[in-house]
Structures are given as C-alpha cells and as structure tokens.
GROMACS .gro file of N, CA and C in nm:
model
  321
    1PRO      N    1  13.118  -7.565   2.417
    1PRO     CA    2  12.978  -7.591   2.390
    1PRO      C    3  12.888  -7.470   2.419
    2VAL      N    4  12.923  -7.390   2.520
    2VAL     CA    5  12.841  -7.274   2.555
    2VAL      C    6  12.839  -7.175   2.439
    3PHE      N    7  12.956  -7.143   2.387
    3PHE     CA    8  12.964  -7.047   2.277
    3PHE      C    9  12.893  -7.099   2.154
    4ILE      N   10  12.913  -7.225   2.125
    4ILE     CA   11  12.848  -7.286   2.008
    4ILE      C   12  12.697  -7.275   2.021
    5ASN      N   13  12.644  -7.305   2.139
    5ASN     CA   14  12.499  -7.300   2.159
    5ASN      C   15  12.445  -7.159   2.142
    6VAL      N   16  12.507  -7.061   2.208
    6VAL     CA   17  12.456  -6.924   2.201
    6VAL      C   18  12.468  -6.870   2.058
    7ILE      N   19  12.578  -6.898   1.992
    7ILE     CA   20  12.595  -6.850   1.854
    7ILE      C   21  12.501  -6.924   1.759
    8ASP      N   22  12.483  -7.054   1.779
    8ASP     CA   23  12.388  -7.130   1.696
    8ASP      C   24  12.247  -7.075   1.712
    9ASN      N   25  12.207  -7.043   1.836
    9ASN     CA   26  12.076  -6.982   1.859
    9ASN      C   27  12.064  -6.848   1.786
   10ALA      N   28  12.170  -6.766   1.794
   10ALA     CA   29  12.168  -6.636   1.727
   10ALA      C   30  12.152  -6.654   1.576
   11ILE      N   31  12.225  -6.747   1.519
   11ILE     CA   32  12.214  -6.773   1.374
   11ILE      C   33  12.072  -6.815   1.339
   12TYR      N   34  12.015  -6.904   1.418
   12TYR     CA   35  11.879  -6.950   1.393
   12TYR      C   36  11.782  -6.832   1.391
   13TRP      N   37  11.786  -6.746   1.495
   13TRP     CA   38  11.690  -6.636   1.505
   13TRP      C   39  11.719  -6.527   1.402
   14LEU      N   40  11.844  -6.503   1.370
   14LEU     CA   41  11.876  -6.407   1.263
   14LEU      C   42  11.820  -6.456   1.130
   15ASN      N   43  11.826  -6.587   1.107
   15ASN     CA   44  11.776  -6.642   0.982
   15ASN      C   45  11.624  -6.648   0.973
   16THR      N   46  11.555  -6.622   1.084
   16THR     CA   47  11.408  -6.615   1.078
   16THR      C   48  11.362  -6.479   1.024
   17GLN      N   49  11.454  -6.385   1.017
   17GLN     CA   50  11.421  -6.251   0.967
   17GLN      C   51  11.444  -6.244   0.816
   18ARG      N   52  11.357  -6.170   0.751
   18ARG     CA   53  11.376  -6.147   0.608
   18ARG      C   54  11.496  -6.056   0.587
   19GLU      N   55  11.564  -6.078   0.478
   19GLU     CA   56  11.682  -5.996   0.444
   19GLU      C   57  11.646  -5.849   0.438
   20SER      N   58  11.526  -5.818   0.389
   20SER     CA   59  11.485  -5.677   0.380
   20SER      C   60  11.460  -5.615   0.517
   21ASP      N   61  11.424  -5.697   0.617
   21ASP     CA   62  11.400  -5.645   0.752
   21ASP      C   63  11.530  -5.625   0.830
   22ASN      N   64  11.630  -5.705   0.800
   22ASN     CA   65  11.758  -5.695   0.870
   22ASN      C   66  11.871  -5.731   0.773
   23PRO      N   67  11.907  -5.638   0.684
   23PRO     CA   68  12.009  -5.669   0.584
   23PRO      C   69  12.150  -5.679   0.642
   24ASP      N   70  12.173  -5.627   0.762
   24ASP     CA   71  12.306  -5.623   0.822
   24ASP      C   72  12.308  -5.709   0.948
   25LYS      N   73  12.288  -5.840   0.932
   25LYS     CA   74  12.281  -5.931   1.046
   25LYS      C   75  12.419  -5.943   1.112
   26LYS      N   76  12.421  -5.934   1.247
   26LYS     CA   77  12.547  -5.936   1.320
   26LYS      C   78  12.540  -6.021   1.445
   27ILE      N   79  12.652  -6.087   1.475
   27ILE     CA   80  12.675  -6.153   1.602
   27ILE      C   81  12.806  -6.093   1.652
   28ILE      N   82  12.804  -6.041   1.774
   28ILE     CA   83  12.921  -5.970   1.826
   28ILE      C   84  12.966  -6.033   1.958
   29LEU      N   85  13.093  -6.073   1.962
   29LEU     CA   86  13.155  -6.120   2.085
   29LEU      C   87  13.246  -6.009   2.133
   30ALA      N   88  13.234  -5.972   2.259
   30ALA     CA   89  13.313  -5.861   2.313
   30ALA      C   90  13.340  -5.885   2.461
   31THR      N   91  13.427  -5.802   2.515
   31THR     CA   92  13.453  -5.808   2.659
   31THR      C   93  13.396  -5.683   2.723
   32GLN      N   94  13.353  -5.699   2.848
   32GLN     CA   95  13.297  -5.590   2.926
   32GLN      C   96  13.351  -5.609   3.067
   33GLU      N   97  13.449  -5.529   3.106
   33GLU     CA   98  13.519  -5.547   3.233
   33GLU      C   99  13.575  -5.689   3.238
   34ASN      N  100  13.532  -5.773   3.332
   34ASN     CA  101  13.581  -5.911   3.342
   34ASN      C  102  13.483  -6.012   3.287
   35ALA      N  103  13.402  -5.972   3.193
   35ALA     CA  104  13.299  -6.060   3.138
   35ALA      C  105  13.308  -6.065   2.986
   36LEU      N  106  13.247  -6.168   2.931
   36LEU     CA  107  13.236  -6.183   2.786
   36LEU      C  108  13.090  -6.160   2.750
   37THR      N  109  13.065  -6.082   2.646
   37THR     CA  110  12.928  -6.063   2.598
   37THR      C  111  12.914  -6.124   2.460
   38ILE      N  112  12.797  -6.179   2.434
   38ILE     CA  113  12.762  -6.233   2.303
   38ILE      C  114  12.628  -6.171   2.268
   39SER      N  115  12.628  -6.089   2.165
   39SER     CA  116  12.505  -6.021   2.127
   39SER      C  117  12.479  -6.039   1.978
   40ASN      N  118  12.358  -6.009   1.939
   40ASN     CA  119  12.322  -6.012   1.797
   40ASN      C  120  12.211  -5.911   1.775
   41ASN      N  121  12.191  -5.876   1.649
   41ASN     CA  122  12.088  -5.778   1.618
   41ASN      C  123  11.962  -5.845   1.562
   42GLY      N  124  11.935  -5.961   1.615
   42GLY     CA  125  11.815  -6.035   1.575
   42GLY      C  126  11.694  -5.991   1.653
   43PRO      N  127  11.588  -6.069   1.645
   43PRO     CA  128  11.464  -6.032   1.713
   43PRO      C  129  11.479  -6.033   1.865
   44ALA      N  130  11.405  -5.946   1.928
   44ALA     CA  131  11.407  -5.935   2.074
   44ALA      C  132  11.349  -6.060   2.138
   45ILE      N  133  11.391  -6.088   2.259
   45ILE     CA  134  11.336  -6.198   2.338
   45ILE      C  135  11.221  -6.140   2.420
   46PRO      N  136  11.102  -6.195   2.405
   46PRO     CA  137  10.987  -6.141   2.479
   46PRO      C  138  11.013  -6.138   2.630
   47THR      N  139  10.962  -6.037   2.696
   47THR     CA  140  10.982  -6.019   2.840
   47THR      C  141  10.944  -6.144   2.917
   48ILE      N  142  10.836  -6.208   2.881
   48ILE     CA  143  10.788  -6.327   2.952
   48ILE      C  144  10.888  -6.442   2.943
   49ASP      N  145  10.975  -6.441   2.841
   49ASP     CA  146  11.071  -6.549   2.821
   49ASP      C  147  11.208  -6.522   2.880
   50ARG      N  148  11.233  -6.404   2.931
   50ARG     CA  149  11.367  -6.365   2.975
   50ARG      C  150  11.431  -6.462   3.074
   51GLU      N  151  11.359  -6.511   3.171
   51GLU     CA  152  11.414  -6.608   3.266
   51GLU      C  153  11.390  -6.751   3.220
   52ARG      N  154  11.283  -6.772   3.149
   52ARG     CA  155  11.246  -6.908   3.107
   52ARG      C  156  11.343  -6.968   3.007
   53ILE      N  157  11.417  -6.884   2.934
   53ILE     CA  158  11.507  -6.938   2.832
   53ILE      C  159  11.614  -7.029   2.890
   54PHE      N  160  11.639  -7.020   3.020
   54PHE     CA  161  11.739  -7.105   3.084
   54PHE      C  162  11.678  -7.228   3.151
   55GLU      N  163  11.547  -7.246   3.141
   55GLU     CA  164  11.480  -7.361   3.200
   55GLU      C  165  11.490  -7.481   3.107
   56PHE      N  166  11.501  -7.599   3.168
   56PHE     CA  167  11.505  -7.722   3.090
   56PHE      C  168  11.375  -7.740   3.014
   57SER      N  169  11.383  -7.772   2.889
   57SER     CA  170  11.274  -7.802   2.795
   57SER      C  171  11.200  -7.678   2.743
   58PHE      N  172  11.246  -7.557   2.776
   58PHE     CA  173  11.181  -7.438   2.722
   58PHE      C  174  11.247  -7.399   2.591
   59SER      N  175  11.166  -7.384   2.486
   59SER     CA  176  11.218  -7.342   2.356
   59SER      C  177  11.107  -7.277   2.275
   60ARG      N  178  11.141  -7.179   2.197
   60ARG     CA  179  11.048  -7.118   2.102
   60ARG      C  180  11.083  -7.160   1.959
   61LYS      N  181  11.189  -7.239   1.942
   61LYS     CA  182  11.225  -7.290   1.810
   61LYS      C  183  11.123  -7.394   1.768
   62ASP      N  184  11.095  -7.400   1.638
   62ASP     CA  185  10.999  -7.498   1.588
   62ASP      C  186  11.037  -7.640   1.626
   63SER      N  187  11.165  -7.672   1.615
   63SER     CA  188  11.210  -7.808   1.646
   63SER      C  189  11.304  -7.810   1.767
   64GLY      N  190  11.293  -7.708   1.851
   64GLY     CA  191  11.380  -7.698   1.967
   64GLY      C  192  11.345  -7.795   2.078
   65ARG      N  193  11.447  -7.836   2.151
   65ARG     CA  194  11.427  -7.928   2.263
   65ARG      C  195  11.443  -7.857   2.397
   66GLY      N  196  11.494  -7.735   2.395
   66GLY     CA  197  11.508  -7.658   2.518
   66GLY      C  198  11.615  -7.709   2.612
   67MET      N  199  11.724  -7.757   2.555
   67MET     CA  200  11.831  -7.809   2.638
   67MET      C  201  11.957  -7.723   2.634
   68GLY      N  202  11.980  -7.651   2.526
   68GLY     CA  203  12.105  -7.580   2.504
   68GLY      C  204  12.141  -7.478   2.609
   69LEU      N  205  12.055  -7.380   2.631
   69LEU     CA  206  12.087  -7.276   2.730
   69LEU      C  207  12.083  -7.331   2.872
   70TYR      N  208  11.997  -7.427   2.896
   70TYR     CA  209  11.992  -7.491   3.028
   70TYR      C  210  12.126  -7.560   3.057
   71ILE      N  211  12.174  -7.642   2.965
   71ILE     CA  212  12.300  -7.712   2.983
   71ILE      C  213  12.416  -7.614   2.990
   72SER      N  214  12.413  -7.509   2.908
   72SER     CA  215  12.519  -7.408   2.911
   72SER      C  216  12.528  -7.344   3.049
   73LYS      N  217  12.414  -7.305   3.104
   73LYS     CA  218  12.412  -7.240   3.236
   73LYS      C  219  12.461  -7.337   3.344
   74GLU      N  220  12.413  -7.460   3.342
   74GLU     CA  221  12.453  -7.560   3.441
   74GLU      C  222  12.604  -7.586   3.433
   75THR      N  223  12.657  -7.599   3.314
   75THR     CA  224  12.800  -7.624   3.294
   75THR      C  225  12.883  -7.508   3.347
   76LEU      N  226  12.844  -7.386   3.311
   76LEU     CA  227  12.916  -7.269   3.359
   76LEU      C  228  12.909  -7.257   3.511
   77ASN      N  229  12.791  -7.281   3.567
   77ASN     CA  230  12.773  -7.271   3.713
   77ASN      C  231  12.865  -7.369   3.787
   78ARG      N  232  12.881  -7.489   3.734
   78ARG     CA  233  12.970  -7.588   3.797
   78ARG      C  234  13.113  -7.539   3.805
   79ASP      N  235  13.153  -7.454   3.708
   79ASP     CA  236  13.290  -7.403   3.703
   79ASP      C  237  13.303  -7.263   3.762
   80GLY      N  238  13.197  -7.215   3.831
   80GLY     CA  239  13.204  -7.085   3.897
   80GLY      C  240  13.169  -6.966   3.809
   81PHE      N  241  13.104  -6.992   3.696
   81PHE     CA  242  13.064  -6.886   3.605
   81PHE      C  243  12.913  -6.888   3.586
   82ASP      N  244  12.862  -6.786   3.521
   82ASP     CA  245  12.719  -6.778   3.495
   82ASP      C  246  12.695  -6.715   3.359
   83ILE      N  247  12.581  -6.742   3.303
   83ILE     CA  248  12.537  -6.677   3.179
   83ILE      C  249  12.401  -6.616   3.208
   84ARG      N  250  12.386  -6.489   3.168
   84ARG     CA  251  12.261  -6.417   3.191
   84ARG      C  252  12.226  -6.338   3.066
   85LEU      N  253  12.101  -6.307   3.053
   85LEU     CA  254  12.053  -6.218   2.949
   85LEU      C  255  12.049  -6.078   3.008
   86ILE      N  256  12.126  -5.985   2.950
   86ILE     CA  257  12.126  -5.850   3.006
   86ILE      C  258  12.050  -5.751   2.918
   87ASP      N  259  12.024  -5.789   2.796
   87ASP     CA  260  11.940  -5.709   2.707
   87ASP      C  261  11.844  -5.806   2.640
   88GLY      N  262  11.767  -5.758   2.548
   88GLY     CA  263  11.677  -5.846   2.477
   88GLY      C  264  11.531  -5.822   2.511
   89ASP      N  265  11.506  -5.718   2.588
   89ASP     CA  266  11.369  -5.685   2.626
   89ASP      C  267  11.297  -5.617   2.511
   90VAL      N  268  11.173  -5.628   2.504
   90VAL     CA  269  11.079  -5.573   2.406
   90VAL      C  270  11.141  -5.525   2.274
   91ASN      N  271  11.212  -5.413   2.273
   91ASN     CA  272  11.266  -5.360   2.148
   91ASN      C  273  11.418  -5.368   2.139
   92GLU      N  274  11.479  -5.448   2.223
   92GLU     CA  275  11.624  -5.458   2.223
   92GLU      C  276  11.669  -5.594   2.173
   93SER      N  277  11.781  -5.595   2.103
   93SER     CA  278  11.838  -5.720   2.058
   93SER      C  279  11.901  -5.794   2.175
   94PRO      N  280  11.906  -5.927   2.167
   94PRO     CA  281  11.960  -6.005   2.278
   94PRO      C  282  12.109  -5.983   2.302
   95CYS      N  283  12.148  -5.983   2.429
   95CYS     CA  284  12.288  -5.977   2.469
   95CYS      C  285  12.304  -6.065   2.592
   96PHE      N  286  12.389  -6.165   2.580
   96PHE     CA  287  12.418  -6.254   2.690
   96PHE      C  288  12.553  -6.216   2.748
   97VAL      N  289  12.568  -6.228   2.880
   97VAL     CA  290  12.694  -6.201   2.946
   97VAL      C  291  12.735  -6.326   3.022
   98ILE      N  292  12.864  -6.358   3.010
   98ILE     CA  293  12.923  -6.469   3.084
   98ILE      C  294  13.027  -6.407   3.177
   99ASP      N  295  13.010  -6.434   3.308
   99ASP     CA  296  13.105  -6.380   3.406
   99ASP      C  297  13.110  -6.472   3.527
  100ASN      N  298  13.193  -6.436   3.624
  100ASN     CA  299  13.203  -6.512   3.749
  100ASN      C  300  13.069  -6.508   3.820
  101LEU      N  301  13.033  -6.616   3.884
  101LEU     CA  302  12.907  -6.622   3.958
  101LEU      C  303  12.895  -6.511   4.061
  102ASP      N  304  13.005  -6.478   4.128
  102ASP     CA  305  12.999  -6.377   4.233
  102ASP      C  306  13.032  -6.237   4.185
  103ALA      N  307  13.068  -6.222   4.057
  103ALA     CA  308  13.108  -6.090   4.007
  103ALA      C  309  12.987  -6.003   3.974
  104GLY      N  310  12.901  -6.051   3.887
  104GLY     CA  311  12.783  -5.975   3.846
  104GLY      C  312  12.819  -5.850   3.771
  105VAL      N  313  12.767  -5.837   3.651
  105VAL     CA  314  12.787  -5.717   3.570
  105VAL      C  315  12.661  -5.633   3.580
  106SER      N  316  12.674  -5.507   3.601
  106SER     CA  317  12.555  -5.422   3.612
  106SER      C  318  12.477  -5.425   3.483
  107GLU      N  319  12.347  -5.430   3.496
  107GLU     CA  320  12.260  -5.439   3.378
  107GLU      C  321  12.220  -5.302   3.331
   0.00000   0.00000   0.00000
C-alpha cells in the first residue's frame, strides 16, 4: 500500500503538468545504501507543506482526503521503518526515502 500511494500521488501530480512543460515525465524507484527512494520529476512540494504532507487530513489534491501518506507513515513506523521527504523543496522534484526508523539517510 505504501508504494501504491506514493506512486499514485506522483502520477496525479505529473498529470497536472502540461505535456509541453514536462514531456519526459518520470517516476524512479532506486536504492540508496540501505534505503529505498521513490522520486519523480513532477512539481516541487512547497516548503510550507514538507512536514504537513504526512499529517492526517492534509491534501493539496482537489478531491484528496489526506489519508494516504499519513497511513503509509503510520504503517511503516509500526514495522520499524519510516518514510520521509528528502527533496522536493522550492525548485526540486520530490524524493521520498523509506528506511529503518533508527538508520536515517543523510539529506
């Protein structure tokens, strides 16, 4: 469910862009040391939203309920993992990292 949610969000935000603005839309799953990263070249996440995206009921989608990333984080935390936004500031595309709660990947 975590991967489906993050990838579904990426597809949604990539599809908000005009083809002429981003003709080479990408979602990339990769590993970084002992972590998994999920990134896309869609619109940046505003600085004010960087922490709020994991709060219950927070969403910038027109019909969003704000449950997906909240539930993803809670589920991962119960199993000793975490999901964080490590990129996505002002002019950067979003990149989420999933790793052990106590591991922490340098940002």
